Short mmCIF file of C-alpha atoms in Angstrom, two decimals:
data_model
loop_
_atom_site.label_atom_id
_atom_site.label_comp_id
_atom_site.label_asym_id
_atom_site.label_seq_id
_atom_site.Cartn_x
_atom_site.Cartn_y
_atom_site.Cartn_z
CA UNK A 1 23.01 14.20 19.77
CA UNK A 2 23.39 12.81 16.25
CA UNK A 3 22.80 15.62 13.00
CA UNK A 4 18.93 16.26 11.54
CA UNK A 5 18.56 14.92 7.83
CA UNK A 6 20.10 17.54 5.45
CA UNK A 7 17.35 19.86 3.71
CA UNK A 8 17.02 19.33 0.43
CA UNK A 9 16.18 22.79 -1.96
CA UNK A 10 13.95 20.98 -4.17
CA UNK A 11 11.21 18.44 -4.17
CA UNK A 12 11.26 14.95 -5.17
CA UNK A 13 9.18 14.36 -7.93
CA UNK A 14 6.87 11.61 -8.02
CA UNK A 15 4.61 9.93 -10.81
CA UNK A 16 1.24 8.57 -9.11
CA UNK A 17 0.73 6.73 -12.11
CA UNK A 18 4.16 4.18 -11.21
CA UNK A 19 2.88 0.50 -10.90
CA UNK A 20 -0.55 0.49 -9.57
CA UNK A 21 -1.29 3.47 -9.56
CA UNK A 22 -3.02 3.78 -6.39
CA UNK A 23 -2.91 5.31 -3.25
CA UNK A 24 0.19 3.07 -1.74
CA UNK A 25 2.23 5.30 -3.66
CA UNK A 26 0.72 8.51 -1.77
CA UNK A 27 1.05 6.96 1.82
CA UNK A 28 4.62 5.86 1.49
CA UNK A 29 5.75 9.05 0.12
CA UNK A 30 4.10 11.22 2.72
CA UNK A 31 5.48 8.53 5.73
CA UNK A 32 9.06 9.01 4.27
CA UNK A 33 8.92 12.75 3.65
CA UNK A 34 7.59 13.10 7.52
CA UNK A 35 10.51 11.23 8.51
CA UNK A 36 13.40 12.69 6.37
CA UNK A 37 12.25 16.48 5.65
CA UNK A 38 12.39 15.26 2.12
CA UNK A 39 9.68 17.46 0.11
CA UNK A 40 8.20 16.03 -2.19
CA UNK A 41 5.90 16.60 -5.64
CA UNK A 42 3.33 14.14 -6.37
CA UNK A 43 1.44 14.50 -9.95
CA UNK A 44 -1.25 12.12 -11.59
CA UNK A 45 -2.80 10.50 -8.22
CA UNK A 46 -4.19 7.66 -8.19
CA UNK A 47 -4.52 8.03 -12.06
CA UNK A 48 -4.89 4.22 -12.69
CA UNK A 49 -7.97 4.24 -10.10
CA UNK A 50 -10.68 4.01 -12.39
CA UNK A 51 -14.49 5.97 -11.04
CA UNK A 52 -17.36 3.43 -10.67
CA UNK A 53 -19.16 6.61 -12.47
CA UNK A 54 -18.13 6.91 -16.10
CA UNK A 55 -18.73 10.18 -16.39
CA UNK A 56 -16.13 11.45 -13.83
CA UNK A 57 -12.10 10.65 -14.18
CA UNK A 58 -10.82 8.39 -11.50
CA UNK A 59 -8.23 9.18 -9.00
CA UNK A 60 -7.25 11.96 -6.73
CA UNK A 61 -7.19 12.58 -3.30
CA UNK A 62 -10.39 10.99 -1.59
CA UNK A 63 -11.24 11.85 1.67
CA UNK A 64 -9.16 9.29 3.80
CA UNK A 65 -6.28 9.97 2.29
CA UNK A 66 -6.70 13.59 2.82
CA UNK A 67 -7.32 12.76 6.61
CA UNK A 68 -3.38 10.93 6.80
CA UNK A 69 -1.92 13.60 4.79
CA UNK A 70 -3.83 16.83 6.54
CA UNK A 71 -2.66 14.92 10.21
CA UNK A 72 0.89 14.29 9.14
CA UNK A 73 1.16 18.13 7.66
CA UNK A 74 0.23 19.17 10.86
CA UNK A 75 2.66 16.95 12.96
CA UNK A 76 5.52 17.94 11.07
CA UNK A 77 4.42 22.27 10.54
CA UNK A 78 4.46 21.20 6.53
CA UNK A 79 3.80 23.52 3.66
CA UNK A 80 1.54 22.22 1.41
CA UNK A 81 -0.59 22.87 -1.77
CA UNK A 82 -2.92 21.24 -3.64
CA UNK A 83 -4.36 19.84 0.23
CA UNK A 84 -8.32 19.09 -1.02
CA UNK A 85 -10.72 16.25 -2.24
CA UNK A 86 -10.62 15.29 -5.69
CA UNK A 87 -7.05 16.86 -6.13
CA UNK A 88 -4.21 14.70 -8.59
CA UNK A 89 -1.32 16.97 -7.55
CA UNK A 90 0.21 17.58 -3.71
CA UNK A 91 3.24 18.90 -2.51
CA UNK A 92 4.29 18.32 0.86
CA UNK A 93 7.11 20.37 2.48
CA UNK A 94 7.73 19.46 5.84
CA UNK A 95 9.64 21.72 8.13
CA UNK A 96 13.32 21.40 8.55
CA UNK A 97 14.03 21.45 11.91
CA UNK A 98 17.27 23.59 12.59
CA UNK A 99 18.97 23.08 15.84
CA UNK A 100 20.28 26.22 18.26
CA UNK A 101 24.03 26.10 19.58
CA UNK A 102 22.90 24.40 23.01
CA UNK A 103 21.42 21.61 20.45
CA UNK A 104 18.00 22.30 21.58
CA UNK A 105 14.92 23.55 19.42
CA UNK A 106 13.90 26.86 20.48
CA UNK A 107 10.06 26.93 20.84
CA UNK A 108 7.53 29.75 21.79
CA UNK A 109 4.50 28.71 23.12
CA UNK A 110 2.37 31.39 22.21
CA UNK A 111 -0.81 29.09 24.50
CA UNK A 112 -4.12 30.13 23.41
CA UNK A 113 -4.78 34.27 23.57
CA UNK A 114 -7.84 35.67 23.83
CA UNK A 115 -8.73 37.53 20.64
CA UNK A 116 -5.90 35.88 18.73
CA UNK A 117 -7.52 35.83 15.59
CA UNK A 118 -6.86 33.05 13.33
CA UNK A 119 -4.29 34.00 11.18
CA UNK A 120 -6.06 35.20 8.89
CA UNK A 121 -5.83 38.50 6.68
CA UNK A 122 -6.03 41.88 8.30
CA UNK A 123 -3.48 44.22 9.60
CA UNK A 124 -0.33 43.11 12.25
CA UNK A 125 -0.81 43.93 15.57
CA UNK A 126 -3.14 41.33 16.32
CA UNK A 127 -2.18 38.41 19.02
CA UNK A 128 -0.99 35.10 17.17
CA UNK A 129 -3.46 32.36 17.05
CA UNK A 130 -2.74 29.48 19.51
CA UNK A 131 -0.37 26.94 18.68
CA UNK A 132 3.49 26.38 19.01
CA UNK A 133 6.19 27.78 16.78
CA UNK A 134 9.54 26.75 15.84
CA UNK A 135 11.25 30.34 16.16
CA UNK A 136 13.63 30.27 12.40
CA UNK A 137 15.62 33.48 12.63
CA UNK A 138 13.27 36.76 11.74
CA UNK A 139 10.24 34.49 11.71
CA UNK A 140 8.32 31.63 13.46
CA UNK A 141 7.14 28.50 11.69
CA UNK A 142 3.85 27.57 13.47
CA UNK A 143 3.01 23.85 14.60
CA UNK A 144 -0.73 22.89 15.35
CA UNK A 145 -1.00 20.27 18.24
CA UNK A 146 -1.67 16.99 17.51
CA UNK A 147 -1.34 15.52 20.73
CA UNK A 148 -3.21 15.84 24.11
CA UNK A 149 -1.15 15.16 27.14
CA UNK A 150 -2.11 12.80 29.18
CA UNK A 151 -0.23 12.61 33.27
CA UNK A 152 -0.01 10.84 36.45
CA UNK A 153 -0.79 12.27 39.91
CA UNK A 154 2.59 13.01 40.44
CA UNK A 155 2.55 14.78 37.37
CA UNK A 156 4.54 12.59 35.10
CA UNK A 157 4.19 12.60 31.36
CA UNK A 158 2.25 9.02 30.94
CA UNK A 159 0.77 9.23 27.59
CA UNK A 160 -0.15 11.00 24.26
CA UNK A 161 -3.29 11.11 22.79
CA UNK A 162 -4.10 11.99 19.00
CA UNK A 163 -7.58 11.54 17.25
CA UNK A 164 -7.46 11.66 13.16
CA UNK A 165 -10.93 12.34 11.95
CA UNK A 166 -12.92 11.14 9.01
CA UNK A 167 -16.60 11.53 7.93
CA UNK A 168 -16.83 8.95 5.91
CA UNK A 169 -16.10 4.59 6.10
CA UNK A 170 -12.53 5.29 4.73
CA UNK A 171 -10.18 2.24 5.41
CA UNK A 172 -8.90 2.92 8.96
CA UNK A 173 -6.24 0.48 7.94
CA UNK A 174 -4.77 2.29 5.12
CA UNK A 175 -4.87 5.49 6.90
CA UNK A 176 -2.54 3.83 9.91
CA UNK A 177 -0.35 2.56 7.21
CA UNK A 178 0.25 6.19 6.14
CA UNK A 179 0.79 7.52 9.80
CA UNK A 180 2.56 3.94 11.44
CA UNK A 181 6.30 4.94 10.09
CA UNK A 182 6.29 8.16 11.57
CA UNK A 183 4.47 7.42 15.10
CA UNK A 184 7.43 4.42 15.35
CA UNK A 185 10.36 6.14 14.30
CA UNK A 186 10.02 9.89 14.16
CA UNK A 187 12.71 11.63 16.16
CA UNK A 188 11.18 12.16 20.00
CA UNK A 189 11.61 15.90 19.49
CA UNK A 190 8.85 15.85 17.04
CA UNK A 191 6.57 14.36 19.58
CA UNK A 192 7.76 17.03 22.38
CA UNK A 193 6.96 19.48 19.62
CA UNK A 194 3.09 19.22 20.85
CA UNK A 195 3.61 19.08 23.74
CA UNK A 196 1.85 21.62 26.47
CA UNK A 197 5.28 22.35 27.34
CA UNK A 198 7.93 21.33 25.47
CA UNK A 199 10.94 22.97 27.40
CA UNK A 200 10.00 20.22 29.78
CA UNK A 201 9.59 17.28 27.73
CA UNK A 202 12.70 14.58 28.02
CA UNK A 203 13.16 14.23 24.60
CA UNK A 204 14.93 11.01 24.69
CA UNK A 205 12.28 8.81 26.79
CA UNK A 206 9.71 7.36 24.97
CA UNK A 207 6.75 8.47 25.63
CA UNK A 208 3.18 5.97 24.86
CA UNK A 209 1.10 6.99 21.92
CA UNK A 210 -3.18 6.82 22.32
CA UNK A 211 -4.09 7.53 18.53
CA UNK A 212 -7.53 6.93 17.22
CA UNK A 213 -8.42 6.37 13.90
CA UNK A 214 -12.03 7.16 12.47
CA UNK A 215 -13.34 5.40 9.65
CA UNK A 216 -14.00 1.88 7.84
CA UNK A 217 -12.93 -1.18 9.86
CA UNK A 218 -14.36 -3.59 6.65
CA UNK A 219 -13.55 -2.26 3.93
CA UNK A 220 -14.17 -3.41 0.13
CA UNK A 221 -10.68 -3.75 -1.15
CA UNK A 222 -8.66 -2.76 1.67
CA UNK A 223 -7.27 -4.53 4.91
CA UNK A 224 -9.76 -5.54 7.50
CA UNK A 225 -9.15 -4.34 11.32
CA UNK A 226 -8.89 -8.25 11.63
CA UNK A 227 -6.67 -8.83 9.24
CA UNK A 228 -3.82 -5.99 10.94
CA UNK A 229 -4.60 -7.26 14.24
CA UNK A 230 -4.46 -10.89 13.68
CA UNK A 231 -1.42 -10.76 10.70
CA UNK A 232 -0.24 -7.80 10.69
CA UNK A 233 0.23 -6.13 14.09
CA UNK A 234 1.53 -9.69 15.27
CA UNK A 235 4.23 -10.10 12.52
CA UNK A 236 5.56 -6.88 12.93
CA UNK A 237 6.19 -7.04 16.54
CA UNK A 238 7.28 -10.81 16.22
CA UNK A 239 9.28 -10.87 12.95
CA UNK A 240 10.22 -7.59 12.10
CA UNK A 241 11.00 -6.38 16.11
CA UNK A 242 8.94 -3.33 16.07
CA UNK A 243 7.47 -2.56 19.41
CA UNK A 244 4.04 -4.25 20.12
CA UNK A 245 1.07 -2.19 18.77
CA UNK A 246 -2.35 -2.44 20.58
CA UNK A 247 -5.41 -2.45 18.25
CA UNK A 248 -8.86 -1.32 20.07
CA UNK A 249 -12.15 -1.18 17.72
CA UNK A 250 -14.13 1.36 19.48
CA UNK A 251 -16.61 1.00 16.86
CA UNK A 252 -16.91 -1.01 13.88
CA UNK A 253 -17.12 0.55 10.44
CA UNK A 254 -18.54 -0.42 7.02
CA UNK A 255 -18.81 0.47 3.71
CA UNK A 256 -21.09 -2.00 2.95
CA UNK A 257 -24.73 -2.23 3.56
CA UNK A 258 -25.95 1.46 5.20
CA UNK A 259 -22.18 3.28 5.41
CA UNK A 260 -21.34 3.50 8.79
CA UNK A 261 -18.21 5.50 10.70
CA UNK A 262 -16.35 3.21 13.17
CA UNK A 263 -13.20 3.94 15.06
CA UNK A 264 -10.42 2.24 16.08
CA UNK A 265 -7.70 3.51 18.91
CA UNK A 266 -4.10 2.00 18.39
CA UNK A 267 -0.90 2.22 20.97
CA UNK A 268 2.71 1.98 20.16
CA UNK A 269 5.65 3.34 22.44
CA UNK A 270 7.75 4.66 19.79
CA UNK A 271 11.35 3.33 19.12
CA UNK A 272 14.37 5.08 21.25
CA UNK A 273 16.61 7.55 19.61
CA UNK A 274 19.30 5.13 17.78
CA UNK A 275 17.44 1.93 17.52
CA UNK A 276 18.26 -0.37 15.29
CA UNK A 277 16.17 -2.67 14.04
CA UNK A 278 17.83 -6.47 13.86
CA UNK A 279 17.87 -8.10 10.84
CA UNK A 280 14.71 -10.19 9.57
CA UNK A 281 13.81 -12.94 6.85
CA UNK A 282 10.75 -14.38 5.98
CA UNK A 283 11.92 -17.93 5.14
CA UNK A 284 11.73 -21.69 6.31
CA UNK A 285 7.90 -21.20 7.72
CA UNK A 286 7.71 -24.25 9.24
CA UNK A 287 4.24 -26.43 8.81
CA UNK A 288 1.22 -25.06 9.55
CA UNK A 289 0.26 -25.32 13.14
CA UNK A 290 -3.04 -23.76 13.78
CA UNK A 291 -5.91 -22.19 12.15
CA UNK A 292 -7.57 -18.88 13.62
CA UNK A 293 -11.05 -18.24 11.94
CA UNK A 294 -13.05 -15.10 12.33
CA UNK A 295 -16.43 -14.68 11.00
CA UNK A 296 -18.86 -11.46 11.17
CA UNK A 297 -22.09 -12.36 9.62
CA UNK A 298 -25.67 -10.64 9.50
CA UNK A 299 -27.28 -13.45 11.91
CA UNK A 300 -26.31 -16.64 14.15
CA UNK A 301 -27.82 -19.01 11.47
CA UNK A 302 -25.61 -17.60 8.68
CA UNK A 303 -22.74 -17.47 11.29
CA UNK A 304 -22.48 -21.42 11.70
CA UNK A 305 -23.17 -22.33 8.16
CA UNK A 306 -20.38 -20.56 7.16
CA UNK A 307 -18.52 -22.22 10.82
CA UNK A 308 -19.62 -25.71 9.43
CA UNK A 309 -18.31 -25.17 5.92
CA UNK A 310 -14.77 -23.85 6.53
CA UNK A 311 -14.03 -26.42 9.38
CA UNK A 312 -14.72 -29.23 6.83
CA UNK A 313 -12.78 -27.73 4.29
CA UNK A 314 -9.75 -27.03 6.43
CA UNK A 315 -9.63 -30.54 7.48
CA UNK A 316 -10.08 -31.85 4.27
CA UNK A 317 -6.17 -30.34 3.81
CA UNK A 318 -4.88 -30.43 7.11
CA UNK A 319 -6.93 -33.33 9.34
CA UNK A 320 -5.47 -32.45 12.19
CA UNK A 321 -5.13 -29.00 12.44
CA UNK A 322 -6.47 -27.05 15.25
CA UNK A 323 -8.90 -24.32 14.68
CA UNK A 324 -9.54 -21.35 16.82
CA UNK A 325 -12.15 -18.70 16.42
CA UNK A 326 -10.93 -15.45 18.16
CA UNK A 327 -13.61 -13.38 16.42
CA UNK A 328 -17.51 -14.48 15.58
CA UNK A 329 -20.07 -11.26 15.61
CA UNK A 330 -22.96 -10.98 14.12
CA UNK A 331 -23.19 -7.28 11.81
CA UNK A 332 -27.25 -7.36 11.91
CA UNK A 333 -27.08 -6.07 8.17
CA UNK A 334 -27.93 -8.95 5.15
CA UNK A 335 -25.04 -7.01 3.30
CA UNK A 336 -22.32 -7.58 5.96
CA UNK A 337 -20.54 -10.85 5.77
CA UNK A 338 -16.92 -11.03 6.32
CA UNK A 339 -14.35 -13.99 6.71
CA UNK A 340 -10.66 -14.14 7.52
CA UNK A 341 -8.84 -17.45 7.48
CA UNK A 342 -5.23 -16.92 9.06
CA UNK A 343 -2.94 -20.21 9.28
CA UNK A 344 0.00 -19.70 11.68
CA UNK A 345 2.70 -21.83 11.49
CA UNK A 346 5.17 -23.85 14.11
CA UNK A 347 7.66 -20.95 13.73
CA UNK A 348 5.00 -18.30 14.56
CA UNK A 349 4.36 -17.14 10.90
CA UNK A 350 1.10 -15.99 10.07
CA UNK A 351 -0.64 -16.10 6.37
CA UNK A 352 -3.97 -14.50 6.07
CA UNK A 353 -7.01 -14.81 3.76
CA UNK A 354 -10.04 -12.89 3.72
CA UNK A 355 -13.67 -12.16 1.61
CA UNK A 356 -15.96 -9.11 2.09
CA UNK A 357 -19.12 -10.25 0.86
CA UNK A 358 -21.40 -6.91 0.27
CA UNK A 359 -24.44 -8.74 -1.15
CA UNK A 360 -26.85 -10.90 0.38
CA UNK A 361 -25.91 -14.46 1.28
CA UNK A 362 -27.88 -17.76 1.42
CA UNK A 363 -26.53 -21.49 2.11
CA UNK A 364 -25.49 -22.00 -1.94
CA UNK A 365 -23.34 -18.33 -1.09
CA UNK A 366 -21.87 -19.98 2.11
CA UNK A 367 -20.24 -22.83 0.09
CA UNK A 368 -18.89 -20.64 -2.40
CA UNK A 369 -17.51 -18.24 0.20
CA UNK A 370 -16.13 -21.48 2.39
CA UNK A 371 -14.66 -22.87 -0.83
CA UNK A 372 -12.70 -19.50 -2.20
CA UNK A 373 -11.21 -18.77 1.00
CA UNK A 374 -9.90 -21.89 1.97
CA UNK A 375 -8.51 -22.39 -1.24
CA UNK A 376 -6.48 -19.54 -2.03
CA UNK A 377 -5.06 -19.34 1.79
#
């Protein structure tokens, strides 16, 4: 069984100011401190994120990032502090996972108790609250469950289910980006960790991951559900030789026109203990081969006007170019017009371009939209 990651005593300390300034900087730190035990310190977040109101400073935690960070604290028993909306400063302190002499975790399942109390103040005595603990000499480090087993009729371990909840449109995208790196290549004893019963659990077989993301699905400046599933998802599995990832939209999400929660389930087997991942390079394309258009627009009309206008603009470059359309919807809302342009290549590369229009359209709009987007793909 090869060694855990060696603690380390103090945090990393990270500017959220570096760069851009945005939240990219928060998700990739809390992926790689979920995967390496690595604490880490993060000051100024998001400080370059100016507020649309002038009054109030710009930045901090906002409520989809809080749902990635909240979900992965709880996956991996983390300590952390400054956990709340609005906040510029979070420090996330995984749990170290120390082995026993057998080289097996030793877990308590404390189940759920009646009475247990939460946890909370008041004198000892009372029963633990449910959950599972990692027992660490004199005391026991709790885990909350984040998975919901799923098994056969022969009761076989078939699946894992997670949900991560959010209130608000939030980019569902950006909070899978967060929580992708540790669903594909956390070690499997983190998964057996919430588990009903972890004794049980193989820990080196693979087991499927359900997990469901709520939030925005179209997004104003973040990466459509089309976009990941069409670019994305496909590269990744293709180019990069992740496993395949299944995208499901449940329910579409907006944060245009009336806000409205969507949610979107994703499945991944995770990678085997040891896996190596070959070696990649983006390079020698190849010409473009096909174009795959999607289109959500308020109304059929609107729909193929815009159809019309990027087909004649595409062959205006490429005359012979074939053009699917794997996605045309209409959103029923005058503020809901979205348009993703991916070109994929001989060599199975794909290159995407998209526009989120969040104001009403009319046939001059169209153009413009047709024009923009086929132009900067």
């Amino acid at each position: 069984m090869p060694s855990l990651p060696r603690p380390l005593t103090a945090p990393i300390e990270l500017d959220g100011r570096t760069l851009e300034g945005g939240g990219q900087l928060l998700r990739l730190a809390l992926s790689l401190s979920s995967l390496t035990f690595a604490p880490v310190h993060i000051t100024h977040i998001r400080a370059n994120r100016a507020s649309p109101n002038a009054r109030k400073p710009g930045g901090g935690l906002k409520p989809a990032h809080l749902a990635a960070a909240e979900w992965l604290a709880r996956a991996t028993g983390a300590e952390t502090q400054g956990m709340e909306k609005g906040s510029s400063v979070l420090v996330f302190k995984p749990l170290v996972q120390q082995q026993t002499r057998k080289g097996e975790l030793d877990w308590e399942d404390c189940g759920r108790r009646e009475g247990g109390g939460g946890g909370g103040g008041g004198g000892g005595g009372g029963a633990p609250p449910d959950g599972l603990y990692l027992k660490k000499g004199v005391e026991a480090v709790r885990f909350e469950r984040v998975w919901e087993d799923e098994y056969d009729e022969g009761d076989k371990l078939v699946r894992r289910t997670s949900r991560i909840a959010l209130s608000s449109p939030g980019s569902v995208c950006l909070i899978l980006q967060a929580v992708l790196p540790y669903l594909l290549f956390s070690l499997p004893r983190m998964a057996a960790a919430h588990s009903q019963n972890p004794k049980s659990s193989n820990s080196d077989v693979s087991v499927p991951l359900r997990v469901l993301i709520d939030g925005g699905t179209n997004v104003s400046k973040s990466p459509s559900i089309e976009y990941v599933s069409q670019v994305l998802v496909p590269m990744l599995a293709e180019k990069v030789g992740l496993p395949p990832i299944t995208v499901e939209i449940i329910k579409r999400g907006w944060s245009s026109g009336r806000a409205d929660v969507g949610c979107v389930a994703f499945e991944l087997t995770p990678l085997p203990r040891g896996y190596k991942l070959p070696t990649f390079a983006f390079s020698n394309r190849g010409d473009i081969a096909k174009m795959h258009v999607s289109i959500l627009a308020p109304d059929a009309h609107t729909r193929r006007s815009l159809k019309d206008k990027v087909v004649a603009r595409l062959l205006e470059f490429l005359p012979d170019v074939q053009i699917l359309f794997p996605v045309e919807e209409d959103t029923g809302n005058s503020r809901r017009t979205y348009i993703l342009i991916v070109a994929e290549s001989v060599c199975g590369f794909r290159l995407g371009r998209d526009f989120l229009c969040e104001n009403k359209i009319n046939s001059t709009t169209t153009d413009i939209i047709a024009r923009r987007v086929v132009r900067e793909l």
